[in-house]
Amino acid sequence: MSNAEKGSLYEEALKTLREAAAILKLEPEIVDAIANPEQALIVSIPIKMDNGKVKTFTGYRVHHSTARGPAKGGIRYHPNVCLDEVKSLAFWMSIKNAVVGIPYGGGKGGIACNPKEMSQGELERLTRGYSAAIARFVGSDIDIPAPDVGTNAQIMGWFADEYYKIAGKHEPGVITSKPLSIGGSLGRVTATGRGGFFVTVEAAKAFNIPLKGARVSIQGYGNVAQPIAQYLHELGCKIVAVSDSVGGVYNPEGMDPLKLVEYKEKTRSVKGFPESKEISTNDPLTVDCDILVPSALENQITKENADKIKAKIIVELANGPTTPEADKILQEKGVIVLPDVLANAGGVTVSYFEWVQNRMGYYWTEEEVDEKLKHVMTKAFKEVYEIAKQYKINLRTAAYTLAVKKIFEAMQALGRI
Ligand code: GLU
């Protein structure tokens, strides 16, 4: 039996796995073996807040699968982090890493906290506490964290430092997306957006959708979305709507993505950006556009709003932005969904490149990283697209079919199933 609770995010996440398993004709017992996470660690992290009081945070780290390699996936700092969410995110990492063919299983971690309300000192103490608490659960051949929502390169630096002290050695491959000065990779900051861009370009070719003049709408204008906005803009697309957790802006004539970044850096939100109309955080999902890029959190496109979506292509840079029910509605409407496990895999792919460089102790140029990323993303799109055509299924189920087959074969080769 799968250990997902009924109605949980994790149970929802397994639905596509079951569809792929049916295509691959896998027995239910085998599906359970693939679905269930291998290990989960829950830790308490008491830290001194700036006001002198102690506050205790709960942190998680889940190894969903290590069949294809060490667990790999980010760390999320967000108030809604819980075991169910981290399990789902870890599962998606196993699928994602298999889709792009990098030699990792899947893992994820997180802390229930609100980093926007914490000082740098508090964040550093929390990160060091978390690193110490999960140190025995991670390692460059065990489980390799990276950033996710609410975390960044600086947090990776603190995590690494604490780990090095406990391990008594320098081991940069223990965590990726580090600052360049301590073994980060060129091209990692823009990698998720860059990878999503390569997949979008391939999909536009495959489905005959012109990109020049295409109207783009983005929910969640953060680290992941800002680069793709820039690349699409350079190609002649118009950025007509963007939002973040505070609010959103709309201009049918298009907005300059770099000016939006500058404005957000100054005011902490895109809200109030000049020469635009104010919209809500969720409005970008349903505005009139050709390409929709959900780049915020899971469960944003639901059965309530799926029918109102006007985009021709959805590029899922967030993890799990579309519920299975919404997916069905989109498919009936003929919307092409470039699924998260493919569209946002550029980030973890360059994380892999960083890990490889750390292990070699030899570093690549930005051009080398970019060329390798393009190769991985283009190849993955083509493989997924071929499976979709072969079985007459959507790209998400096709991506899962590709991934589940690889995970199944690895588990079989190890003699685990
Ligand atoms: N958090 C990112 C993701 O969801 C990156 C993970 C990584 O680089 O390991 O794919």
Tab-separated table of C-alpha atoms and ligand atoms in Angstrom:
chain	number	residue	atom	x	y	z
A	1	MET	CA	0.000	0.000	0.000
A	2	SER	CA	1.169	3.500	-0.668
A	3	ASN	CA	1.594	5.466	2.565
A	4	ALA	CA	-0.088	8.604	1.232
A	5	GLU	CA	-2.954	9.956	3.283
A	6	LYS	CA	-6.245	10.332	1.448
A	7	GLY	CA	-6.781	13.776	-0.058
A	8	SER	CA	-3.182	14.809	0.689
A	9	LEU	CA	-0.962	16.669	-1.766
A	10	TYR	CA	1.142	13.513	-1.906
A	11	GLU	CA	-1.851	11.327	-2.821
A	12	GLU	CA	-2.684	13.811	-5.603
A	13	ALA	CA	0.936	13.777	-6.757
A	14	LEU	CA	0.813	9.984	-7.112
A	15	LYS	CA	-2.072	10.125	-9.609
A	16	THR	CA	0.192	10.754	-12.584
A	17	LEU	CA	2.574	8.061	-11.355
A	18	ARG	CA	-0.324	5.591	-11.478
A	19	GLU	CA	-1.220	6.671	-15.032
A	20	ALA	CA	2.378	6.150	-16.152
A	21	ALA	CA	2.521	2.797	-14.340
A	22	ALA	CA	-0.603	1.677	-16.219
A	23	ILE	CA	1.071	2.515	-19.534
A	24	LEU	CA	4.152	0.569	-18.444
A	25	LYS	CA	1.911	-2.258	-17.165
A	26	LEU	CA	3.488	-2.261	-13.716
A	27	GLU	CA	1.848	-4.256	-10.897
A	28	PRO	CA	0.335	-2.254	-8.000
A	29	GLU	CA	2.956	-3.671	-5.581
A	30	ILE	CA	5.707	-2.328	-7.813
A	31	VAL	CA	3.975	1.053	-7.990
A	32	ASP	CA	3.931	1.192	-4.179
A	33	ALA	CA	7.639	0.378	-4.058
A	34	ILE	CA	8.335	3.256	-6.443
A	35	ALA	CA	5.875	5.642	-4.751
A	36	ASN	CA	6.793	5.352	-1.077
A	37	PRO	CA	9.579	7.600	0.202
A	38	GLU	CA	12.607	5.718	1.514
A	39	GLN	CA	13.249	7.852	4.605
A	40	ALA	CA	11.983	11.018	6.277
A	41	LEU	CA	13.642	12.996	9.038
A	42	ILE	CA	11.833	15.566	11.190
A	43	VAL	CA	13.948	17.842	13.361
A	44	SER	CA	13.353	20.557	15.951
A	45	ILE	CA	15.541	23.620	15.671
A	46	PRO	CA	15.482	25.990	18.651
A	47	ILE	CA	17.231	29.301	17.933
A	48	LYS	CA	17.654	32.616	19.735
A	49	MET	CA	15.646	35.306	17.986
A	50	ASP	CA	16.909	38.901	17.893
A	51	ASN	CA	14.580	39.831	20.759
A	52	GLY	CA	16.427	37.373	23.024
A	53	LYS	CA	13.579	34.823	23.115
A	54	VAL	CA	13.999	31.205	22.001
A	55	LYS	CA	11.820	30.038	19.133
A	56	THR	CA	11.645	26.424	17.984
A	57	PHE	CA	11.191	25.643	14.304
A	58	THR	CA	10.352	22.309	12.667
A	59	GLY	CA	12.523	21.146	9.773
A	60	TYR	CA	12.195	18.206	7.400
A	61	ARG	CA	14.327	16.260	4.961
A	62	VAL	CA	12.896	13.426	2.866
A	63	HIS	CA	14.750	10.912	0.691
A	64	HIS	CA	12.127	9.803	-1.758
A	65	SER	CA	14.400	7.588	-3.828
A	66	THR	CA	18.083	6.753	-4.050
A	67	ALA	CA	17.712	4.065	-6.722
A	68	ARG	CA	19.288	6.130	-9.522
A	69	GLY	CA	21.818	7.944	-7.339
A	70	PRO	CA	22.018	10.039	-4.179
A	71	ALA	CA	18.884	11.948	-3.187
A	72	LYS	CA	18.816	15.478	-4.634
A	73	GLY	CA	16.535	18.449	-4.194
A	74	GLY	CA	16.099	21.854	-2.642
A	75	ILE	CA	15.308	23.265	0.785
A	76	ARG	CA	12.167	25.367	1.169
A	77	TYR	CA	11.633	28.083	3.794
A	78	HIS	CA	7.918	28.873	3.879
A	79	PRO	CA	5.169	29.022	6.535
A	80	ASN	CA	3.220	26.156	4.880
A	81	VAL	CA	6.082	23.639	4.843
A	82	CYS	CA	4.922	20.290	6.290
A	83	LEU	CA	5.778	16.617	5.859
A	84	ASP	CA	3.103	16.049	3.201
A	85	GLU	CA	4.442	18.900	1.076
A	86	VAL	CA	8.095	17.877	1.461
A	87	LYS	CA	7.237	14.262	0.554
A	88	SER	CA	5.460	15.453	-2.611
A	89	LEU	CA	8.321	17.751	-3.563
A	90	ALA	CA	10.851	14.927	-2.977
A	91	PHE	CA	8.801	12.597	-5.170
A	92	TRP	CA	8.686	15.199	-7.946
A	93	MET	CA	12.488	15.467	-7.730
A	94	SER	CA	12.863	11.693	-8.319
A	95	ILE	CA	10.703	12.021	-11.426
A	96	LYS	CA	12.401	15.225	-12.613
A	97	ASN	CA	15.946	13.898	-12.211
A	98	ALA	CA	14.997	10.780	-14.168
A	99	VAL	CA	13.281	12.811	-16.940
A	100	VAL	CA	16.465	14.765	-17.664
A	101	GLY	CA	18.618	11.690	-17.059
A	102	ILE	CA	20.910	13.013	-14.339
A	103	PRO	CA	22.264	10.355	-11.940
A	104	TYR	CA	20.254	11.234	-8.858
A	105	GLY	CA	17.285	10.004	-6.928
A	106	GLY	CA	14.968	12.547	-5.355
A	107	GLY	CA	14.954	14.400	-2.055
A	108	LYS	CA	13.644	17.605	-0.551
A	109	GLY	CA	13.776	19.537	2.671
A	110	GLY	CA	12.196	22.506	4.314
A	111	ILE	CA	11.543	24.492	7.431
A	112	ALA	CA	8.162	25.882	8.458
A	113	CYS	CA	9.100	29.557	8.888
A	114	ASN	CA	8.535	32.936	7.296
A	115	PRO	CA	11.920	34.100	5.975
A	116	LYS	CA	10.413	37.452	4.929
A	117	GLU	CA	9.895	38.313	8.586
A	118	MET	CA	13.310	37.158	9.809
A	119	SER	CA	16.574	39.089	10.064
A	120	GLN	CA	19.772	37.868	8.361
A	121	GLY	CA	21.131	36.866	11.773
A	122	GLU	CA	18.031	34.807	12.574
A	123	LEU	CA	18.131	33.150	9.148
A	124	GLU	CA	21.789	32.286	9.597
A	125	ARG	CA	21.202	30.733	13.045
A	126	LEU	CA	18.196	28.792	11.719
A	127	THR	CA	20.152	27.501	8.722
A	128	ARG	CA	23.139	26.461	10.839
A	129	GLY	CA	20.790	24.702	13.263
A	130	TYR	CA	19.073	22.872	10.416
A	131	SER	CA	22.390	21.896	8.804
A	132	ALA	CA	23.670	20.468	12.112
A	133	ALA	CA	20.397	18.631	12.707
A	134	ILE	CA	20.347	16.921	9.299
A	135	ALA	CA	24.134	16.632	8.761
A	136	ARG	CA	24.080	12.841	9.205
A	137	PHE	CA	21.309	12.583	6.592
A	138	VAL	CA	23.138	14.497	3.803
A	139	GLY	CA	26.496	14.204	2.005
A	140	SER	CA	27.809	14.400	-1.550
A	141	ASP	CA	27.094	10.667	-2.027
A	142	ILE	CA	23.984	10.572	0.176
A	143	ASP	CA	21.705	13.548	-0.368
A	144	ILE	CA	22.567	16.919	-1.895
A	145	PRO	CA	20.368	19.916	-1.001
A	146	ALA	CA	20.015	23.183	-2.963
A	147	PRO	CA	17.725	26.236	-2.824
A	148	ASP	CA	13.973	26.216	-3.346
A	149	VAL	CA	11.252	28.742	-2.476
A	150	GLY	CA	12.488	31.144	0.230
A	151	THR	CA	16.172	30.088	0.171
A	152	ASN	CA	19.186	31.375	-1.772
A	153	ALA	CA	22.942	31.052	-2.362
A	154	GLN	CA	23.825	32.730	0.961
A	155	ILE	CA	21.757	30.158	2.846
A	156	MET	CA	23.622	27.409	0.935
A	157	GLY	CA	26.909	28.986	2.092
A	158	TRP	CA	25.883	28.893	5.781
A	159	PHE	CA	24.593	25.348	5.415
A	160	ALA	CA	27.881	24.235	3.804
A	161	ASP	CA	30.019	25.893	6.489
A	162	GLU	CA	28.160	24.187	9.334
A	163	TYR	CA	28.340	20.840	7.524
A	164	TYR	CA	32.099	21.203	6.874
A	165	LYS	CA	32.670	21.809	10.589
A	166	ILE	CA	30.715	18.719	11.595
A	167	ALA	CA	32.245	16.530	8.866
A	168	GLY	CA	35.701	17.889	9.630
A	169	LYS	CA	36.494	18.326	5.959
A	170	HIS	CA	35.818	20.430	2.910
A	171	GLU	CA	33.100	18.767	0.823
A	172	PRO	CA	31.590	21.296	-1.609
A	173	GLY	CA	29.526	18.614	-3.403
A	174	VAL	CA	27.303	18.316	-0.305
A	175	ILE	CA	25.138	21.221	-1.462
A	176	THR	CA	24.627	23.073	-4.753
A	177	SER	CA	23.772	26.571	-5.911
A	178	LYS	CA	26.484	27.888	-3.589
A	179	PRO	CA	28.013	31.322	-4.100
A	180	LEU	CA	30.682	31.261	-6.862
A	181	SER	CA	33.425	32.080	-4.340
A	182	ILE	CA	32.968	28.697	-2.603
A	183	GLY	CA	32.513	26.408	-5.603
A	184	GLY	CA	29.202	27.449	-7.141
A	185	SER	CA	28.720	27.010	-10.887
A	186	LEU	CA	28.445	29.753	-13.454
A	187	GLY	CA	24.943	29.786	-14.901
A	188	ARG	CA	23.233	28.288	-11.818
A	189	VAL	CA	21.313	31.439	-10.852
A	190	THR	CA	19.537	31.655	-14.207
A	191	ALA	CA	19.418	27.875	-14.822
A	192	THR	CA	15.760	27.128	-14.076
A	193	GLY	CA	14.550	29.972	-16.287
A	194	ARG	CA	17.102	29.137	-18.961
A	195	GLY	CA	16.075	25.467	-19.003
A	196	GLY	CA	12.396	26.446	-19.173
A	197	PHE	CA	13.238	28.716	-22.080
A	198	PHE	CA	14.952	25.909	-24.037
A	199	VAL	CA	11.939	23.644	-23.482
A	200	THR	CA	9.534	26.419	-24.548
A	201	VAL	CA	11.488	27.020	-27.758
A	202	GLU	CA	11.421	23.283	-28.586
A	203	ALA	CA	7.709	23.015	-27.795
A	204	ALA	CA	6.911	26.067	-29.929
A	205	LYS	CA	8.691	24.385	-32.853
A	206	ALA	CA	7.001	21.022	-32.280
A	207	PHE	CA	3.499	22.505	-31.964
A	208	ASN	CA	3.965	25.253	-34.525
A	209	ILE	CA	3.335	28.175	-32.205
A	210	PRO	CA	5.073	31.426	-33.190
A	211	LEU	CA	7.028	32.966	-30.304
A	212	LYS	CA	7.619	36.362	-31.870
A	213	GLY	CA	4.939	38.682	-30.518
A	214	ALA	CA	3.571	35.993	-28.163
A	215	ARG	CA	2.027	37.450	-24.991
A	216	VAL	CA	3.500	36.064	-21.778
A	217	SER	CA	1.914	36.113	-18.333
A	218	ILE	CA	3.844	35.158	-15.195
A	219	GLN	CA	2.615	34.288	-11.694
A	220	GLY	CA	5.504	34.654	-9.212
A	221	TYR	CA	8.181	37.053	-10.450
A	222	GLY	CA	11.125	35.690	-8.454
A	223	ASN	CA	14.524	34.082	-9.125
A	224	VAL	CA	13.078	31.468	-11.419
A	225	ALA	CA	10.753	33.611	-13.526
A	226	GLN	CA	12.896	36.722	-14.009
A	227	PRO	CA	15.430	35.043	-16.349
A	228	ILE	CA	12.791	33.340	-18.533
A	229	ALA	CA	10.984	36.685	-18.887
A	230	GLN	CA	14.231	38.206	-20.125
A	231	TYR	CA	15.008	35.376	-22.602
A	232	LEU	CA	11.468	35.387	-24.023
A	233	HIS	CA	11.524	39.190	-24.262
A	234	GLU	CA	14.809	39.025	-26.230
A	235	LEU	CA	13.083	36.640	-28.618
A	236	GLY	CA	10.294	39.157	-29.262
A	237	CYS	CA	7.652	38.005	-26.770
A	238	LYS	CA	5.641	40.593	-24.822
A	239	ILE	CA	5.516	40.318	-21.023
A	240	VAL	CA	1.906	41.414	-20.447
A	241	ALA	CA	1.326	40.376	-16.818
A	242	VAL	CA	3.467	39.575	-13.787
A	243	SER	CA	2.722	39.143	-10.092
A	244	ASP	CA	4.254	38.177	-6.767
A	245	SER	CA	2.868	37.432	-3.305
A	246	VAL	CA	2.065	41.139	-2.751
A	247	GLY	CA	0.240	41.916	-6.029
A	248	GLY	CA	0.470	42.100	-9.805
A	249	VAL	CA	0.615	44.357	-12.851
A	250	TYR	CA	-0.792	44.143	-16.366
A	251	ASN	CA	-0.016	45.981	-19.585
A	252	PRO	CA	-1.237	44.519	-22.911
A	253	GLU	CA	1.529	46.449	-24.743
A	254	GLY	CA	4.196	44.547	-22.786
A	255	MET	CA	6.593	45.507	-19.966
A	256	ASP	CA	10.394	45.545	-19.771
A	257	PRO	CA	11.452	42.522	-17.655
A	258	LEU	CA	14.666	44.178	-16.431
A	259	LYS	CA	12.833	47.328	-15.342
A	260	LEU	CA	10.404	45.073	-13.464
A	261	VAL	CA	13.354	43.433	-11.676
A	262	GLU	CA	14.843	46.826	-10.750
A	263	TYR	CA	11.461	48.054	-9.500
A	264	LYS	CA	10.908	44.892	-7.439
A	265	GLU	CA	14.387	45.146	-5.935
A	266	LYS	CA	13.617	48.663	-4.741
A	267	THR	CA	10.063	48.161	-3.484
A	268	ARG	CA	10.098	44.364	-2.783
A	269	SER	CA	7.158	43.809	-5.167
A	270	VAL	CA	6.127	44.433	-8.785
A	271	LYS	CA	2.950	46.037	-7.404
A	272	GLY	CA	2.697	49.677	-8.455
A	273	PHE	CA	5.050	49.321	-11.454
A	274	PRO	CA	4.561	52.456	-13.602
A	275	GLU	CA	2.523	52.404	-16.835
A	276	SER	CA	0.574	49.331	-15.871
A	277	LYS	CA	-2.798	48.378	-14.478
A	278	GLU	CA	-2.977	46.846	-11.034
A	279	ILE	CA	-4.094	43.206	-10.878
A	280	SER	CA	-4.070	40.584	-8.126
A	281	THR	CA	-1.468	37.907	-7.380
A	282	ASN	CA	-3.595	35.260	-9.104
A	283	ASP	CA	-4.875	37.296	-12.071
A	284	PRO	CA	-1.891	36.419	-14.326
A	285	LEU	CA	-3.296	32.880	-14.470
A	286	THR	CA	-6.423	33.971	-16.309
A	287	VAL	CA	-5.469	37.112	-18.276
A	288	ASP	CA	-5.526	37.038	-22.068
A	289	CYS	CA	-2.115	35.653	-23.103
A	290	ASP	CA	-0.419	33.002	-25.255
A	291	ILE	CA	2.133	31.656	-22.781
A	292	LEU	CA	1.416	31.268	-19.075
A	293	VAL	CA	4.333	30.715	-16.707
A	294	PRO	CA	3.217	29.714	-13.192
A	295	SER	CA	6.373	30.220	-11.096
A	296	ALA	CA	5.076	30.390	-7.533
A	297	LEU	CA	3.731	27.484	-5.492
A	298	GLU	CA	1.787	24.240	-5.955
A	299	ASN	CA	-1.993	23.976	-6.478
A	300	GLN	CA	-2.483	27.304	-8.290
A	301	ILE	CA	-4.307	26.040	-11.389
A	302	THR	CA	-7.327	24.199	-10.035
A	303	LYS	CA	-10.721	23.020	-11.240
A	304	GLU	CA	-12.040	26.460	-10.197
A	305	ASN	CA	-9.892	28.519	-12.585
A	306	ALA	CA	-8.649	26.032	-15.244
A	307	ASP	CA	-11.583	26.757	-17.492
A	308	LYS	CA	-10.776	30.498	-17.484
A	309	ILE	CA	-7.223	30.024	-18.712
A	310	LYS	CA	-6.649	31.568	-22.125
A	311	ALA	CA	-3.012	30.604	-22.745
A	312	LYS	CA	-2.029	28.159	-25.508
A	313	ILE	CA	1.042	26.916	-23.639
A	314	ILE	CA	1.665	26.626	-19.899
A	315	VAL	CA	5.309	26.476	-18.846
A	316	GLU	CA	5.349	25.108	-15.301
A	317	LEU	CA	8.360	26.662	-13.592
A	318	ALA	CA	6.789	26.096	-10.168
A	319	ASN	CA	6.608	22.586	-8.744
A	320	GLY	CA	3.104	21.124	-8.872
A	321	PRO	CA	1.204	24.280	-9.926
A	322	THR	CA	-1.589	22.305	-11.649
A	323	THR	CA	-3.914	19.891	-9.835
A	324	PRO	CA	-4.792	16.620	-11.631
A	325	GLU	CA	-8.417	17.789	-12.033
A	326	ALA	CA	-7.272	21.035	-13.643
A	327	ASP	CA	-4.920	19.070	-15.880
A	328	LYS	CA	-7.894	17.169	-17.341
A	329	ILE	CA	-9.772	20.414	-18.037
A	330	LEU	CA	-6.707	21.914	-19.754
A	331	GLN	CA	-6.246	18.811	-21.873
A	332	GLU	CA	-9.883	18.958	-23.020
A	333	LYS	CA	-9.376	22.633	-23.919
A	334	GLY	CA	-6.295	21.715	-25.963
A	335	VAL	CA	-3.864	23.712	-23.815
A	336	ILE	CA	-0.283	22.403	-24.077
A	337	VAL	CA	1.185	21.945	-20.611
A	338	LEU	CA	4.974	21.735	-20.377
A	339	PRO	CA	5.061	19.865	-17.061
A	340	ASP	CA	7.144	20.981	-14.068
A	341	VAL	CA	9.226	17.795	-14.062
A	342	LEU	CA	10.505	18.802	-17.495
A	343	ALA	CA	10.058	22.594	-17.709
A	344	ASN	CA	11.791	23.486	-14.431
A	345	ALA	CA	14.482	20.783	-14.506
A	346	GLY	CA	17.143	23.255	-15.680
A	347	GLY	CA	17.853	24.251	-12.076
A	348	VAL	CA	18.699	20.795	-10.830
A	349	THR	CA	20.545	20.051	-14.071
A	350	VAL	CA	22.994	22.896	-13.443
A	351	SER	CA	23.111	21.800	-9.790
A	352	TYR	CA	24.335	18.484	-11.165
A	353	PHE	CA	26.939	20.315	-13.263
A	354	GLU	CA	28.054	22.146	-10.118
A	355	TRP	CA	28.410	18.842	-8.232
A	356	VAL	CA	30.405	17.350	-11.111
A	357	GLN	CA	32.715	20.387	-11.150
A	358	ASN	CA	33.119	20.203	-7.355
A	359	ARG	CA	34.114	16.560	-7.565
A	360	MET	CA	36.576	17.229	-10.389
A	361	GLY	CA	37.905	20.378	-8.808
A	362	TYR	CA	37.859	21.846	-12.310
A	363	TYR	CA	35.442	24.548	-13.431
A	364	TRP	CA	33.631	25.245	-16.705
A	365	THR	CA	32.936	28.551	-18.442
A	366	GLU	CA	29.411	29.932	-18.560
A	367	GLU	CA	29.248	29.026	-22.280
A	368	GLU	CA	30.147	25.407	-21.511
A	369	VAL	CA	27.452	25.204	-18.831
A	370	ASP	CA	24.878	26.787	-21.146
A	371	GLU	CA	25.674	24.474	-24.028
A	372	LYS	CA	25.445	21.385	-21.810
A	373	LEU	CA	22.161	22.622	-20.309
A	374	LYS	CA	20.695	23.215	-23.766
A	375	HIS	CA	21.692	19.703	-24.804
A	376	VAL	CA	20.080	18.083	-21.733
A	377	MET	CA	16.837	20.083	-21.938
A	378	THR	CA	16.385	19.689	-25.696
A	379	LYS	CA	17.029	15.958	-25.528
A	380	ALA	CA	14.596	15.546	-22.623
A	381	PHE	CA	11.877	17.470	-24.465
A	382	LYS	CA	12.320	15.352	-27.589
A	383	GLU	CA	12.187	12.084	-25.633
A	384	VAL	CA	9.042	13.165	-23.777
A	385	TYR	CA	7.426	14.422	-26.971
A	386	GLU	CA	8.077	11.115	-28.767
A	387	ILE	CA	6.507	9.119	-25.917
A	388	ALA	CA	3.497	11.459	-25.927
A	389	LYS	CA	3.004	10.847	-29.647
A	390	GLN	CA	3.605	7.102	-29.360
A	391	TYR	CA	1.001	6.527	-26.622
A	392	LYS	CA	-1.251	9.508	-27.507
A	393	ILE	CA	-0.899	10.954	-24.002
A	394	ASN	CA	-0.166	14.426	-22.684
A	395	LEU	CA	3.378	15.608	-22.005
A	396	ARG	CA	3.066	15.193	-18.219
A	397	THR	CA	2.065	11.540	-18.423
A	398	ALA	CA	4.746	11.038	-21.071
A	399	ALA	CA	7.425	12.568	-18.827
A	400	TYR	CA	6.315	10.334	-15.939
A	401	THR	CA	6.344	7.293	-18.217
A	402	LEU	CA	9.938	8.045	-19.218
A	403	ALA	CA	10.958	8.625	-15.583
A	404	VAL	CA	9.102	5.739	-13.971
A	405	LYS	CA	10.619	3.312	-16.476
A	406	LYS	CA	14.116	4.514	-15.517
A	407	ILE	CA	13.419	4.309	-11.768
A	408	PHE	CA	11.826	0.871	-12.180
A	409	GLU	CA	14.842	-0.400	-14.136
A	410	ALA	CA	17.251	0.955	-11.515
A	411	MET	CA	15.304	-0.669	-8.664
A	412	GLN	CA	15.257	-3.934	-10.588
A	413	ALA	CA	18.984	-3.768	-11.318
A	414	LEU	CA	19.650	-3.227	-7.611
A	415	GLY	CA	17.472	-6.220	-6.820
A	416	ARG	CA	15.134	-4.095	-4.685
A	417	ILE	CA	12.031	-5.234	-6.557
B	1	GLU	N1	14.550	23.521	-5.964
B	1	GLU	C1	14.861	23.259	-7.337
B	1	GLU	C2	13.869	22.268	-7.904
B	1	GLU	O1	12.776	22.135	-7.416
B	1	GLU	C3	16.315	22.888	-7.560
B	1	GLU	C4	16.778	21.638	-6.875
B	1	GLU	C5	18.272	21.372	-6.991
B	1	GLU	O2	18.978	22.128	-7.631
B	1	GLU	O3	18.679	20.365	-6.401
B	1	GLU	O4	14.113	21.648	-8.905
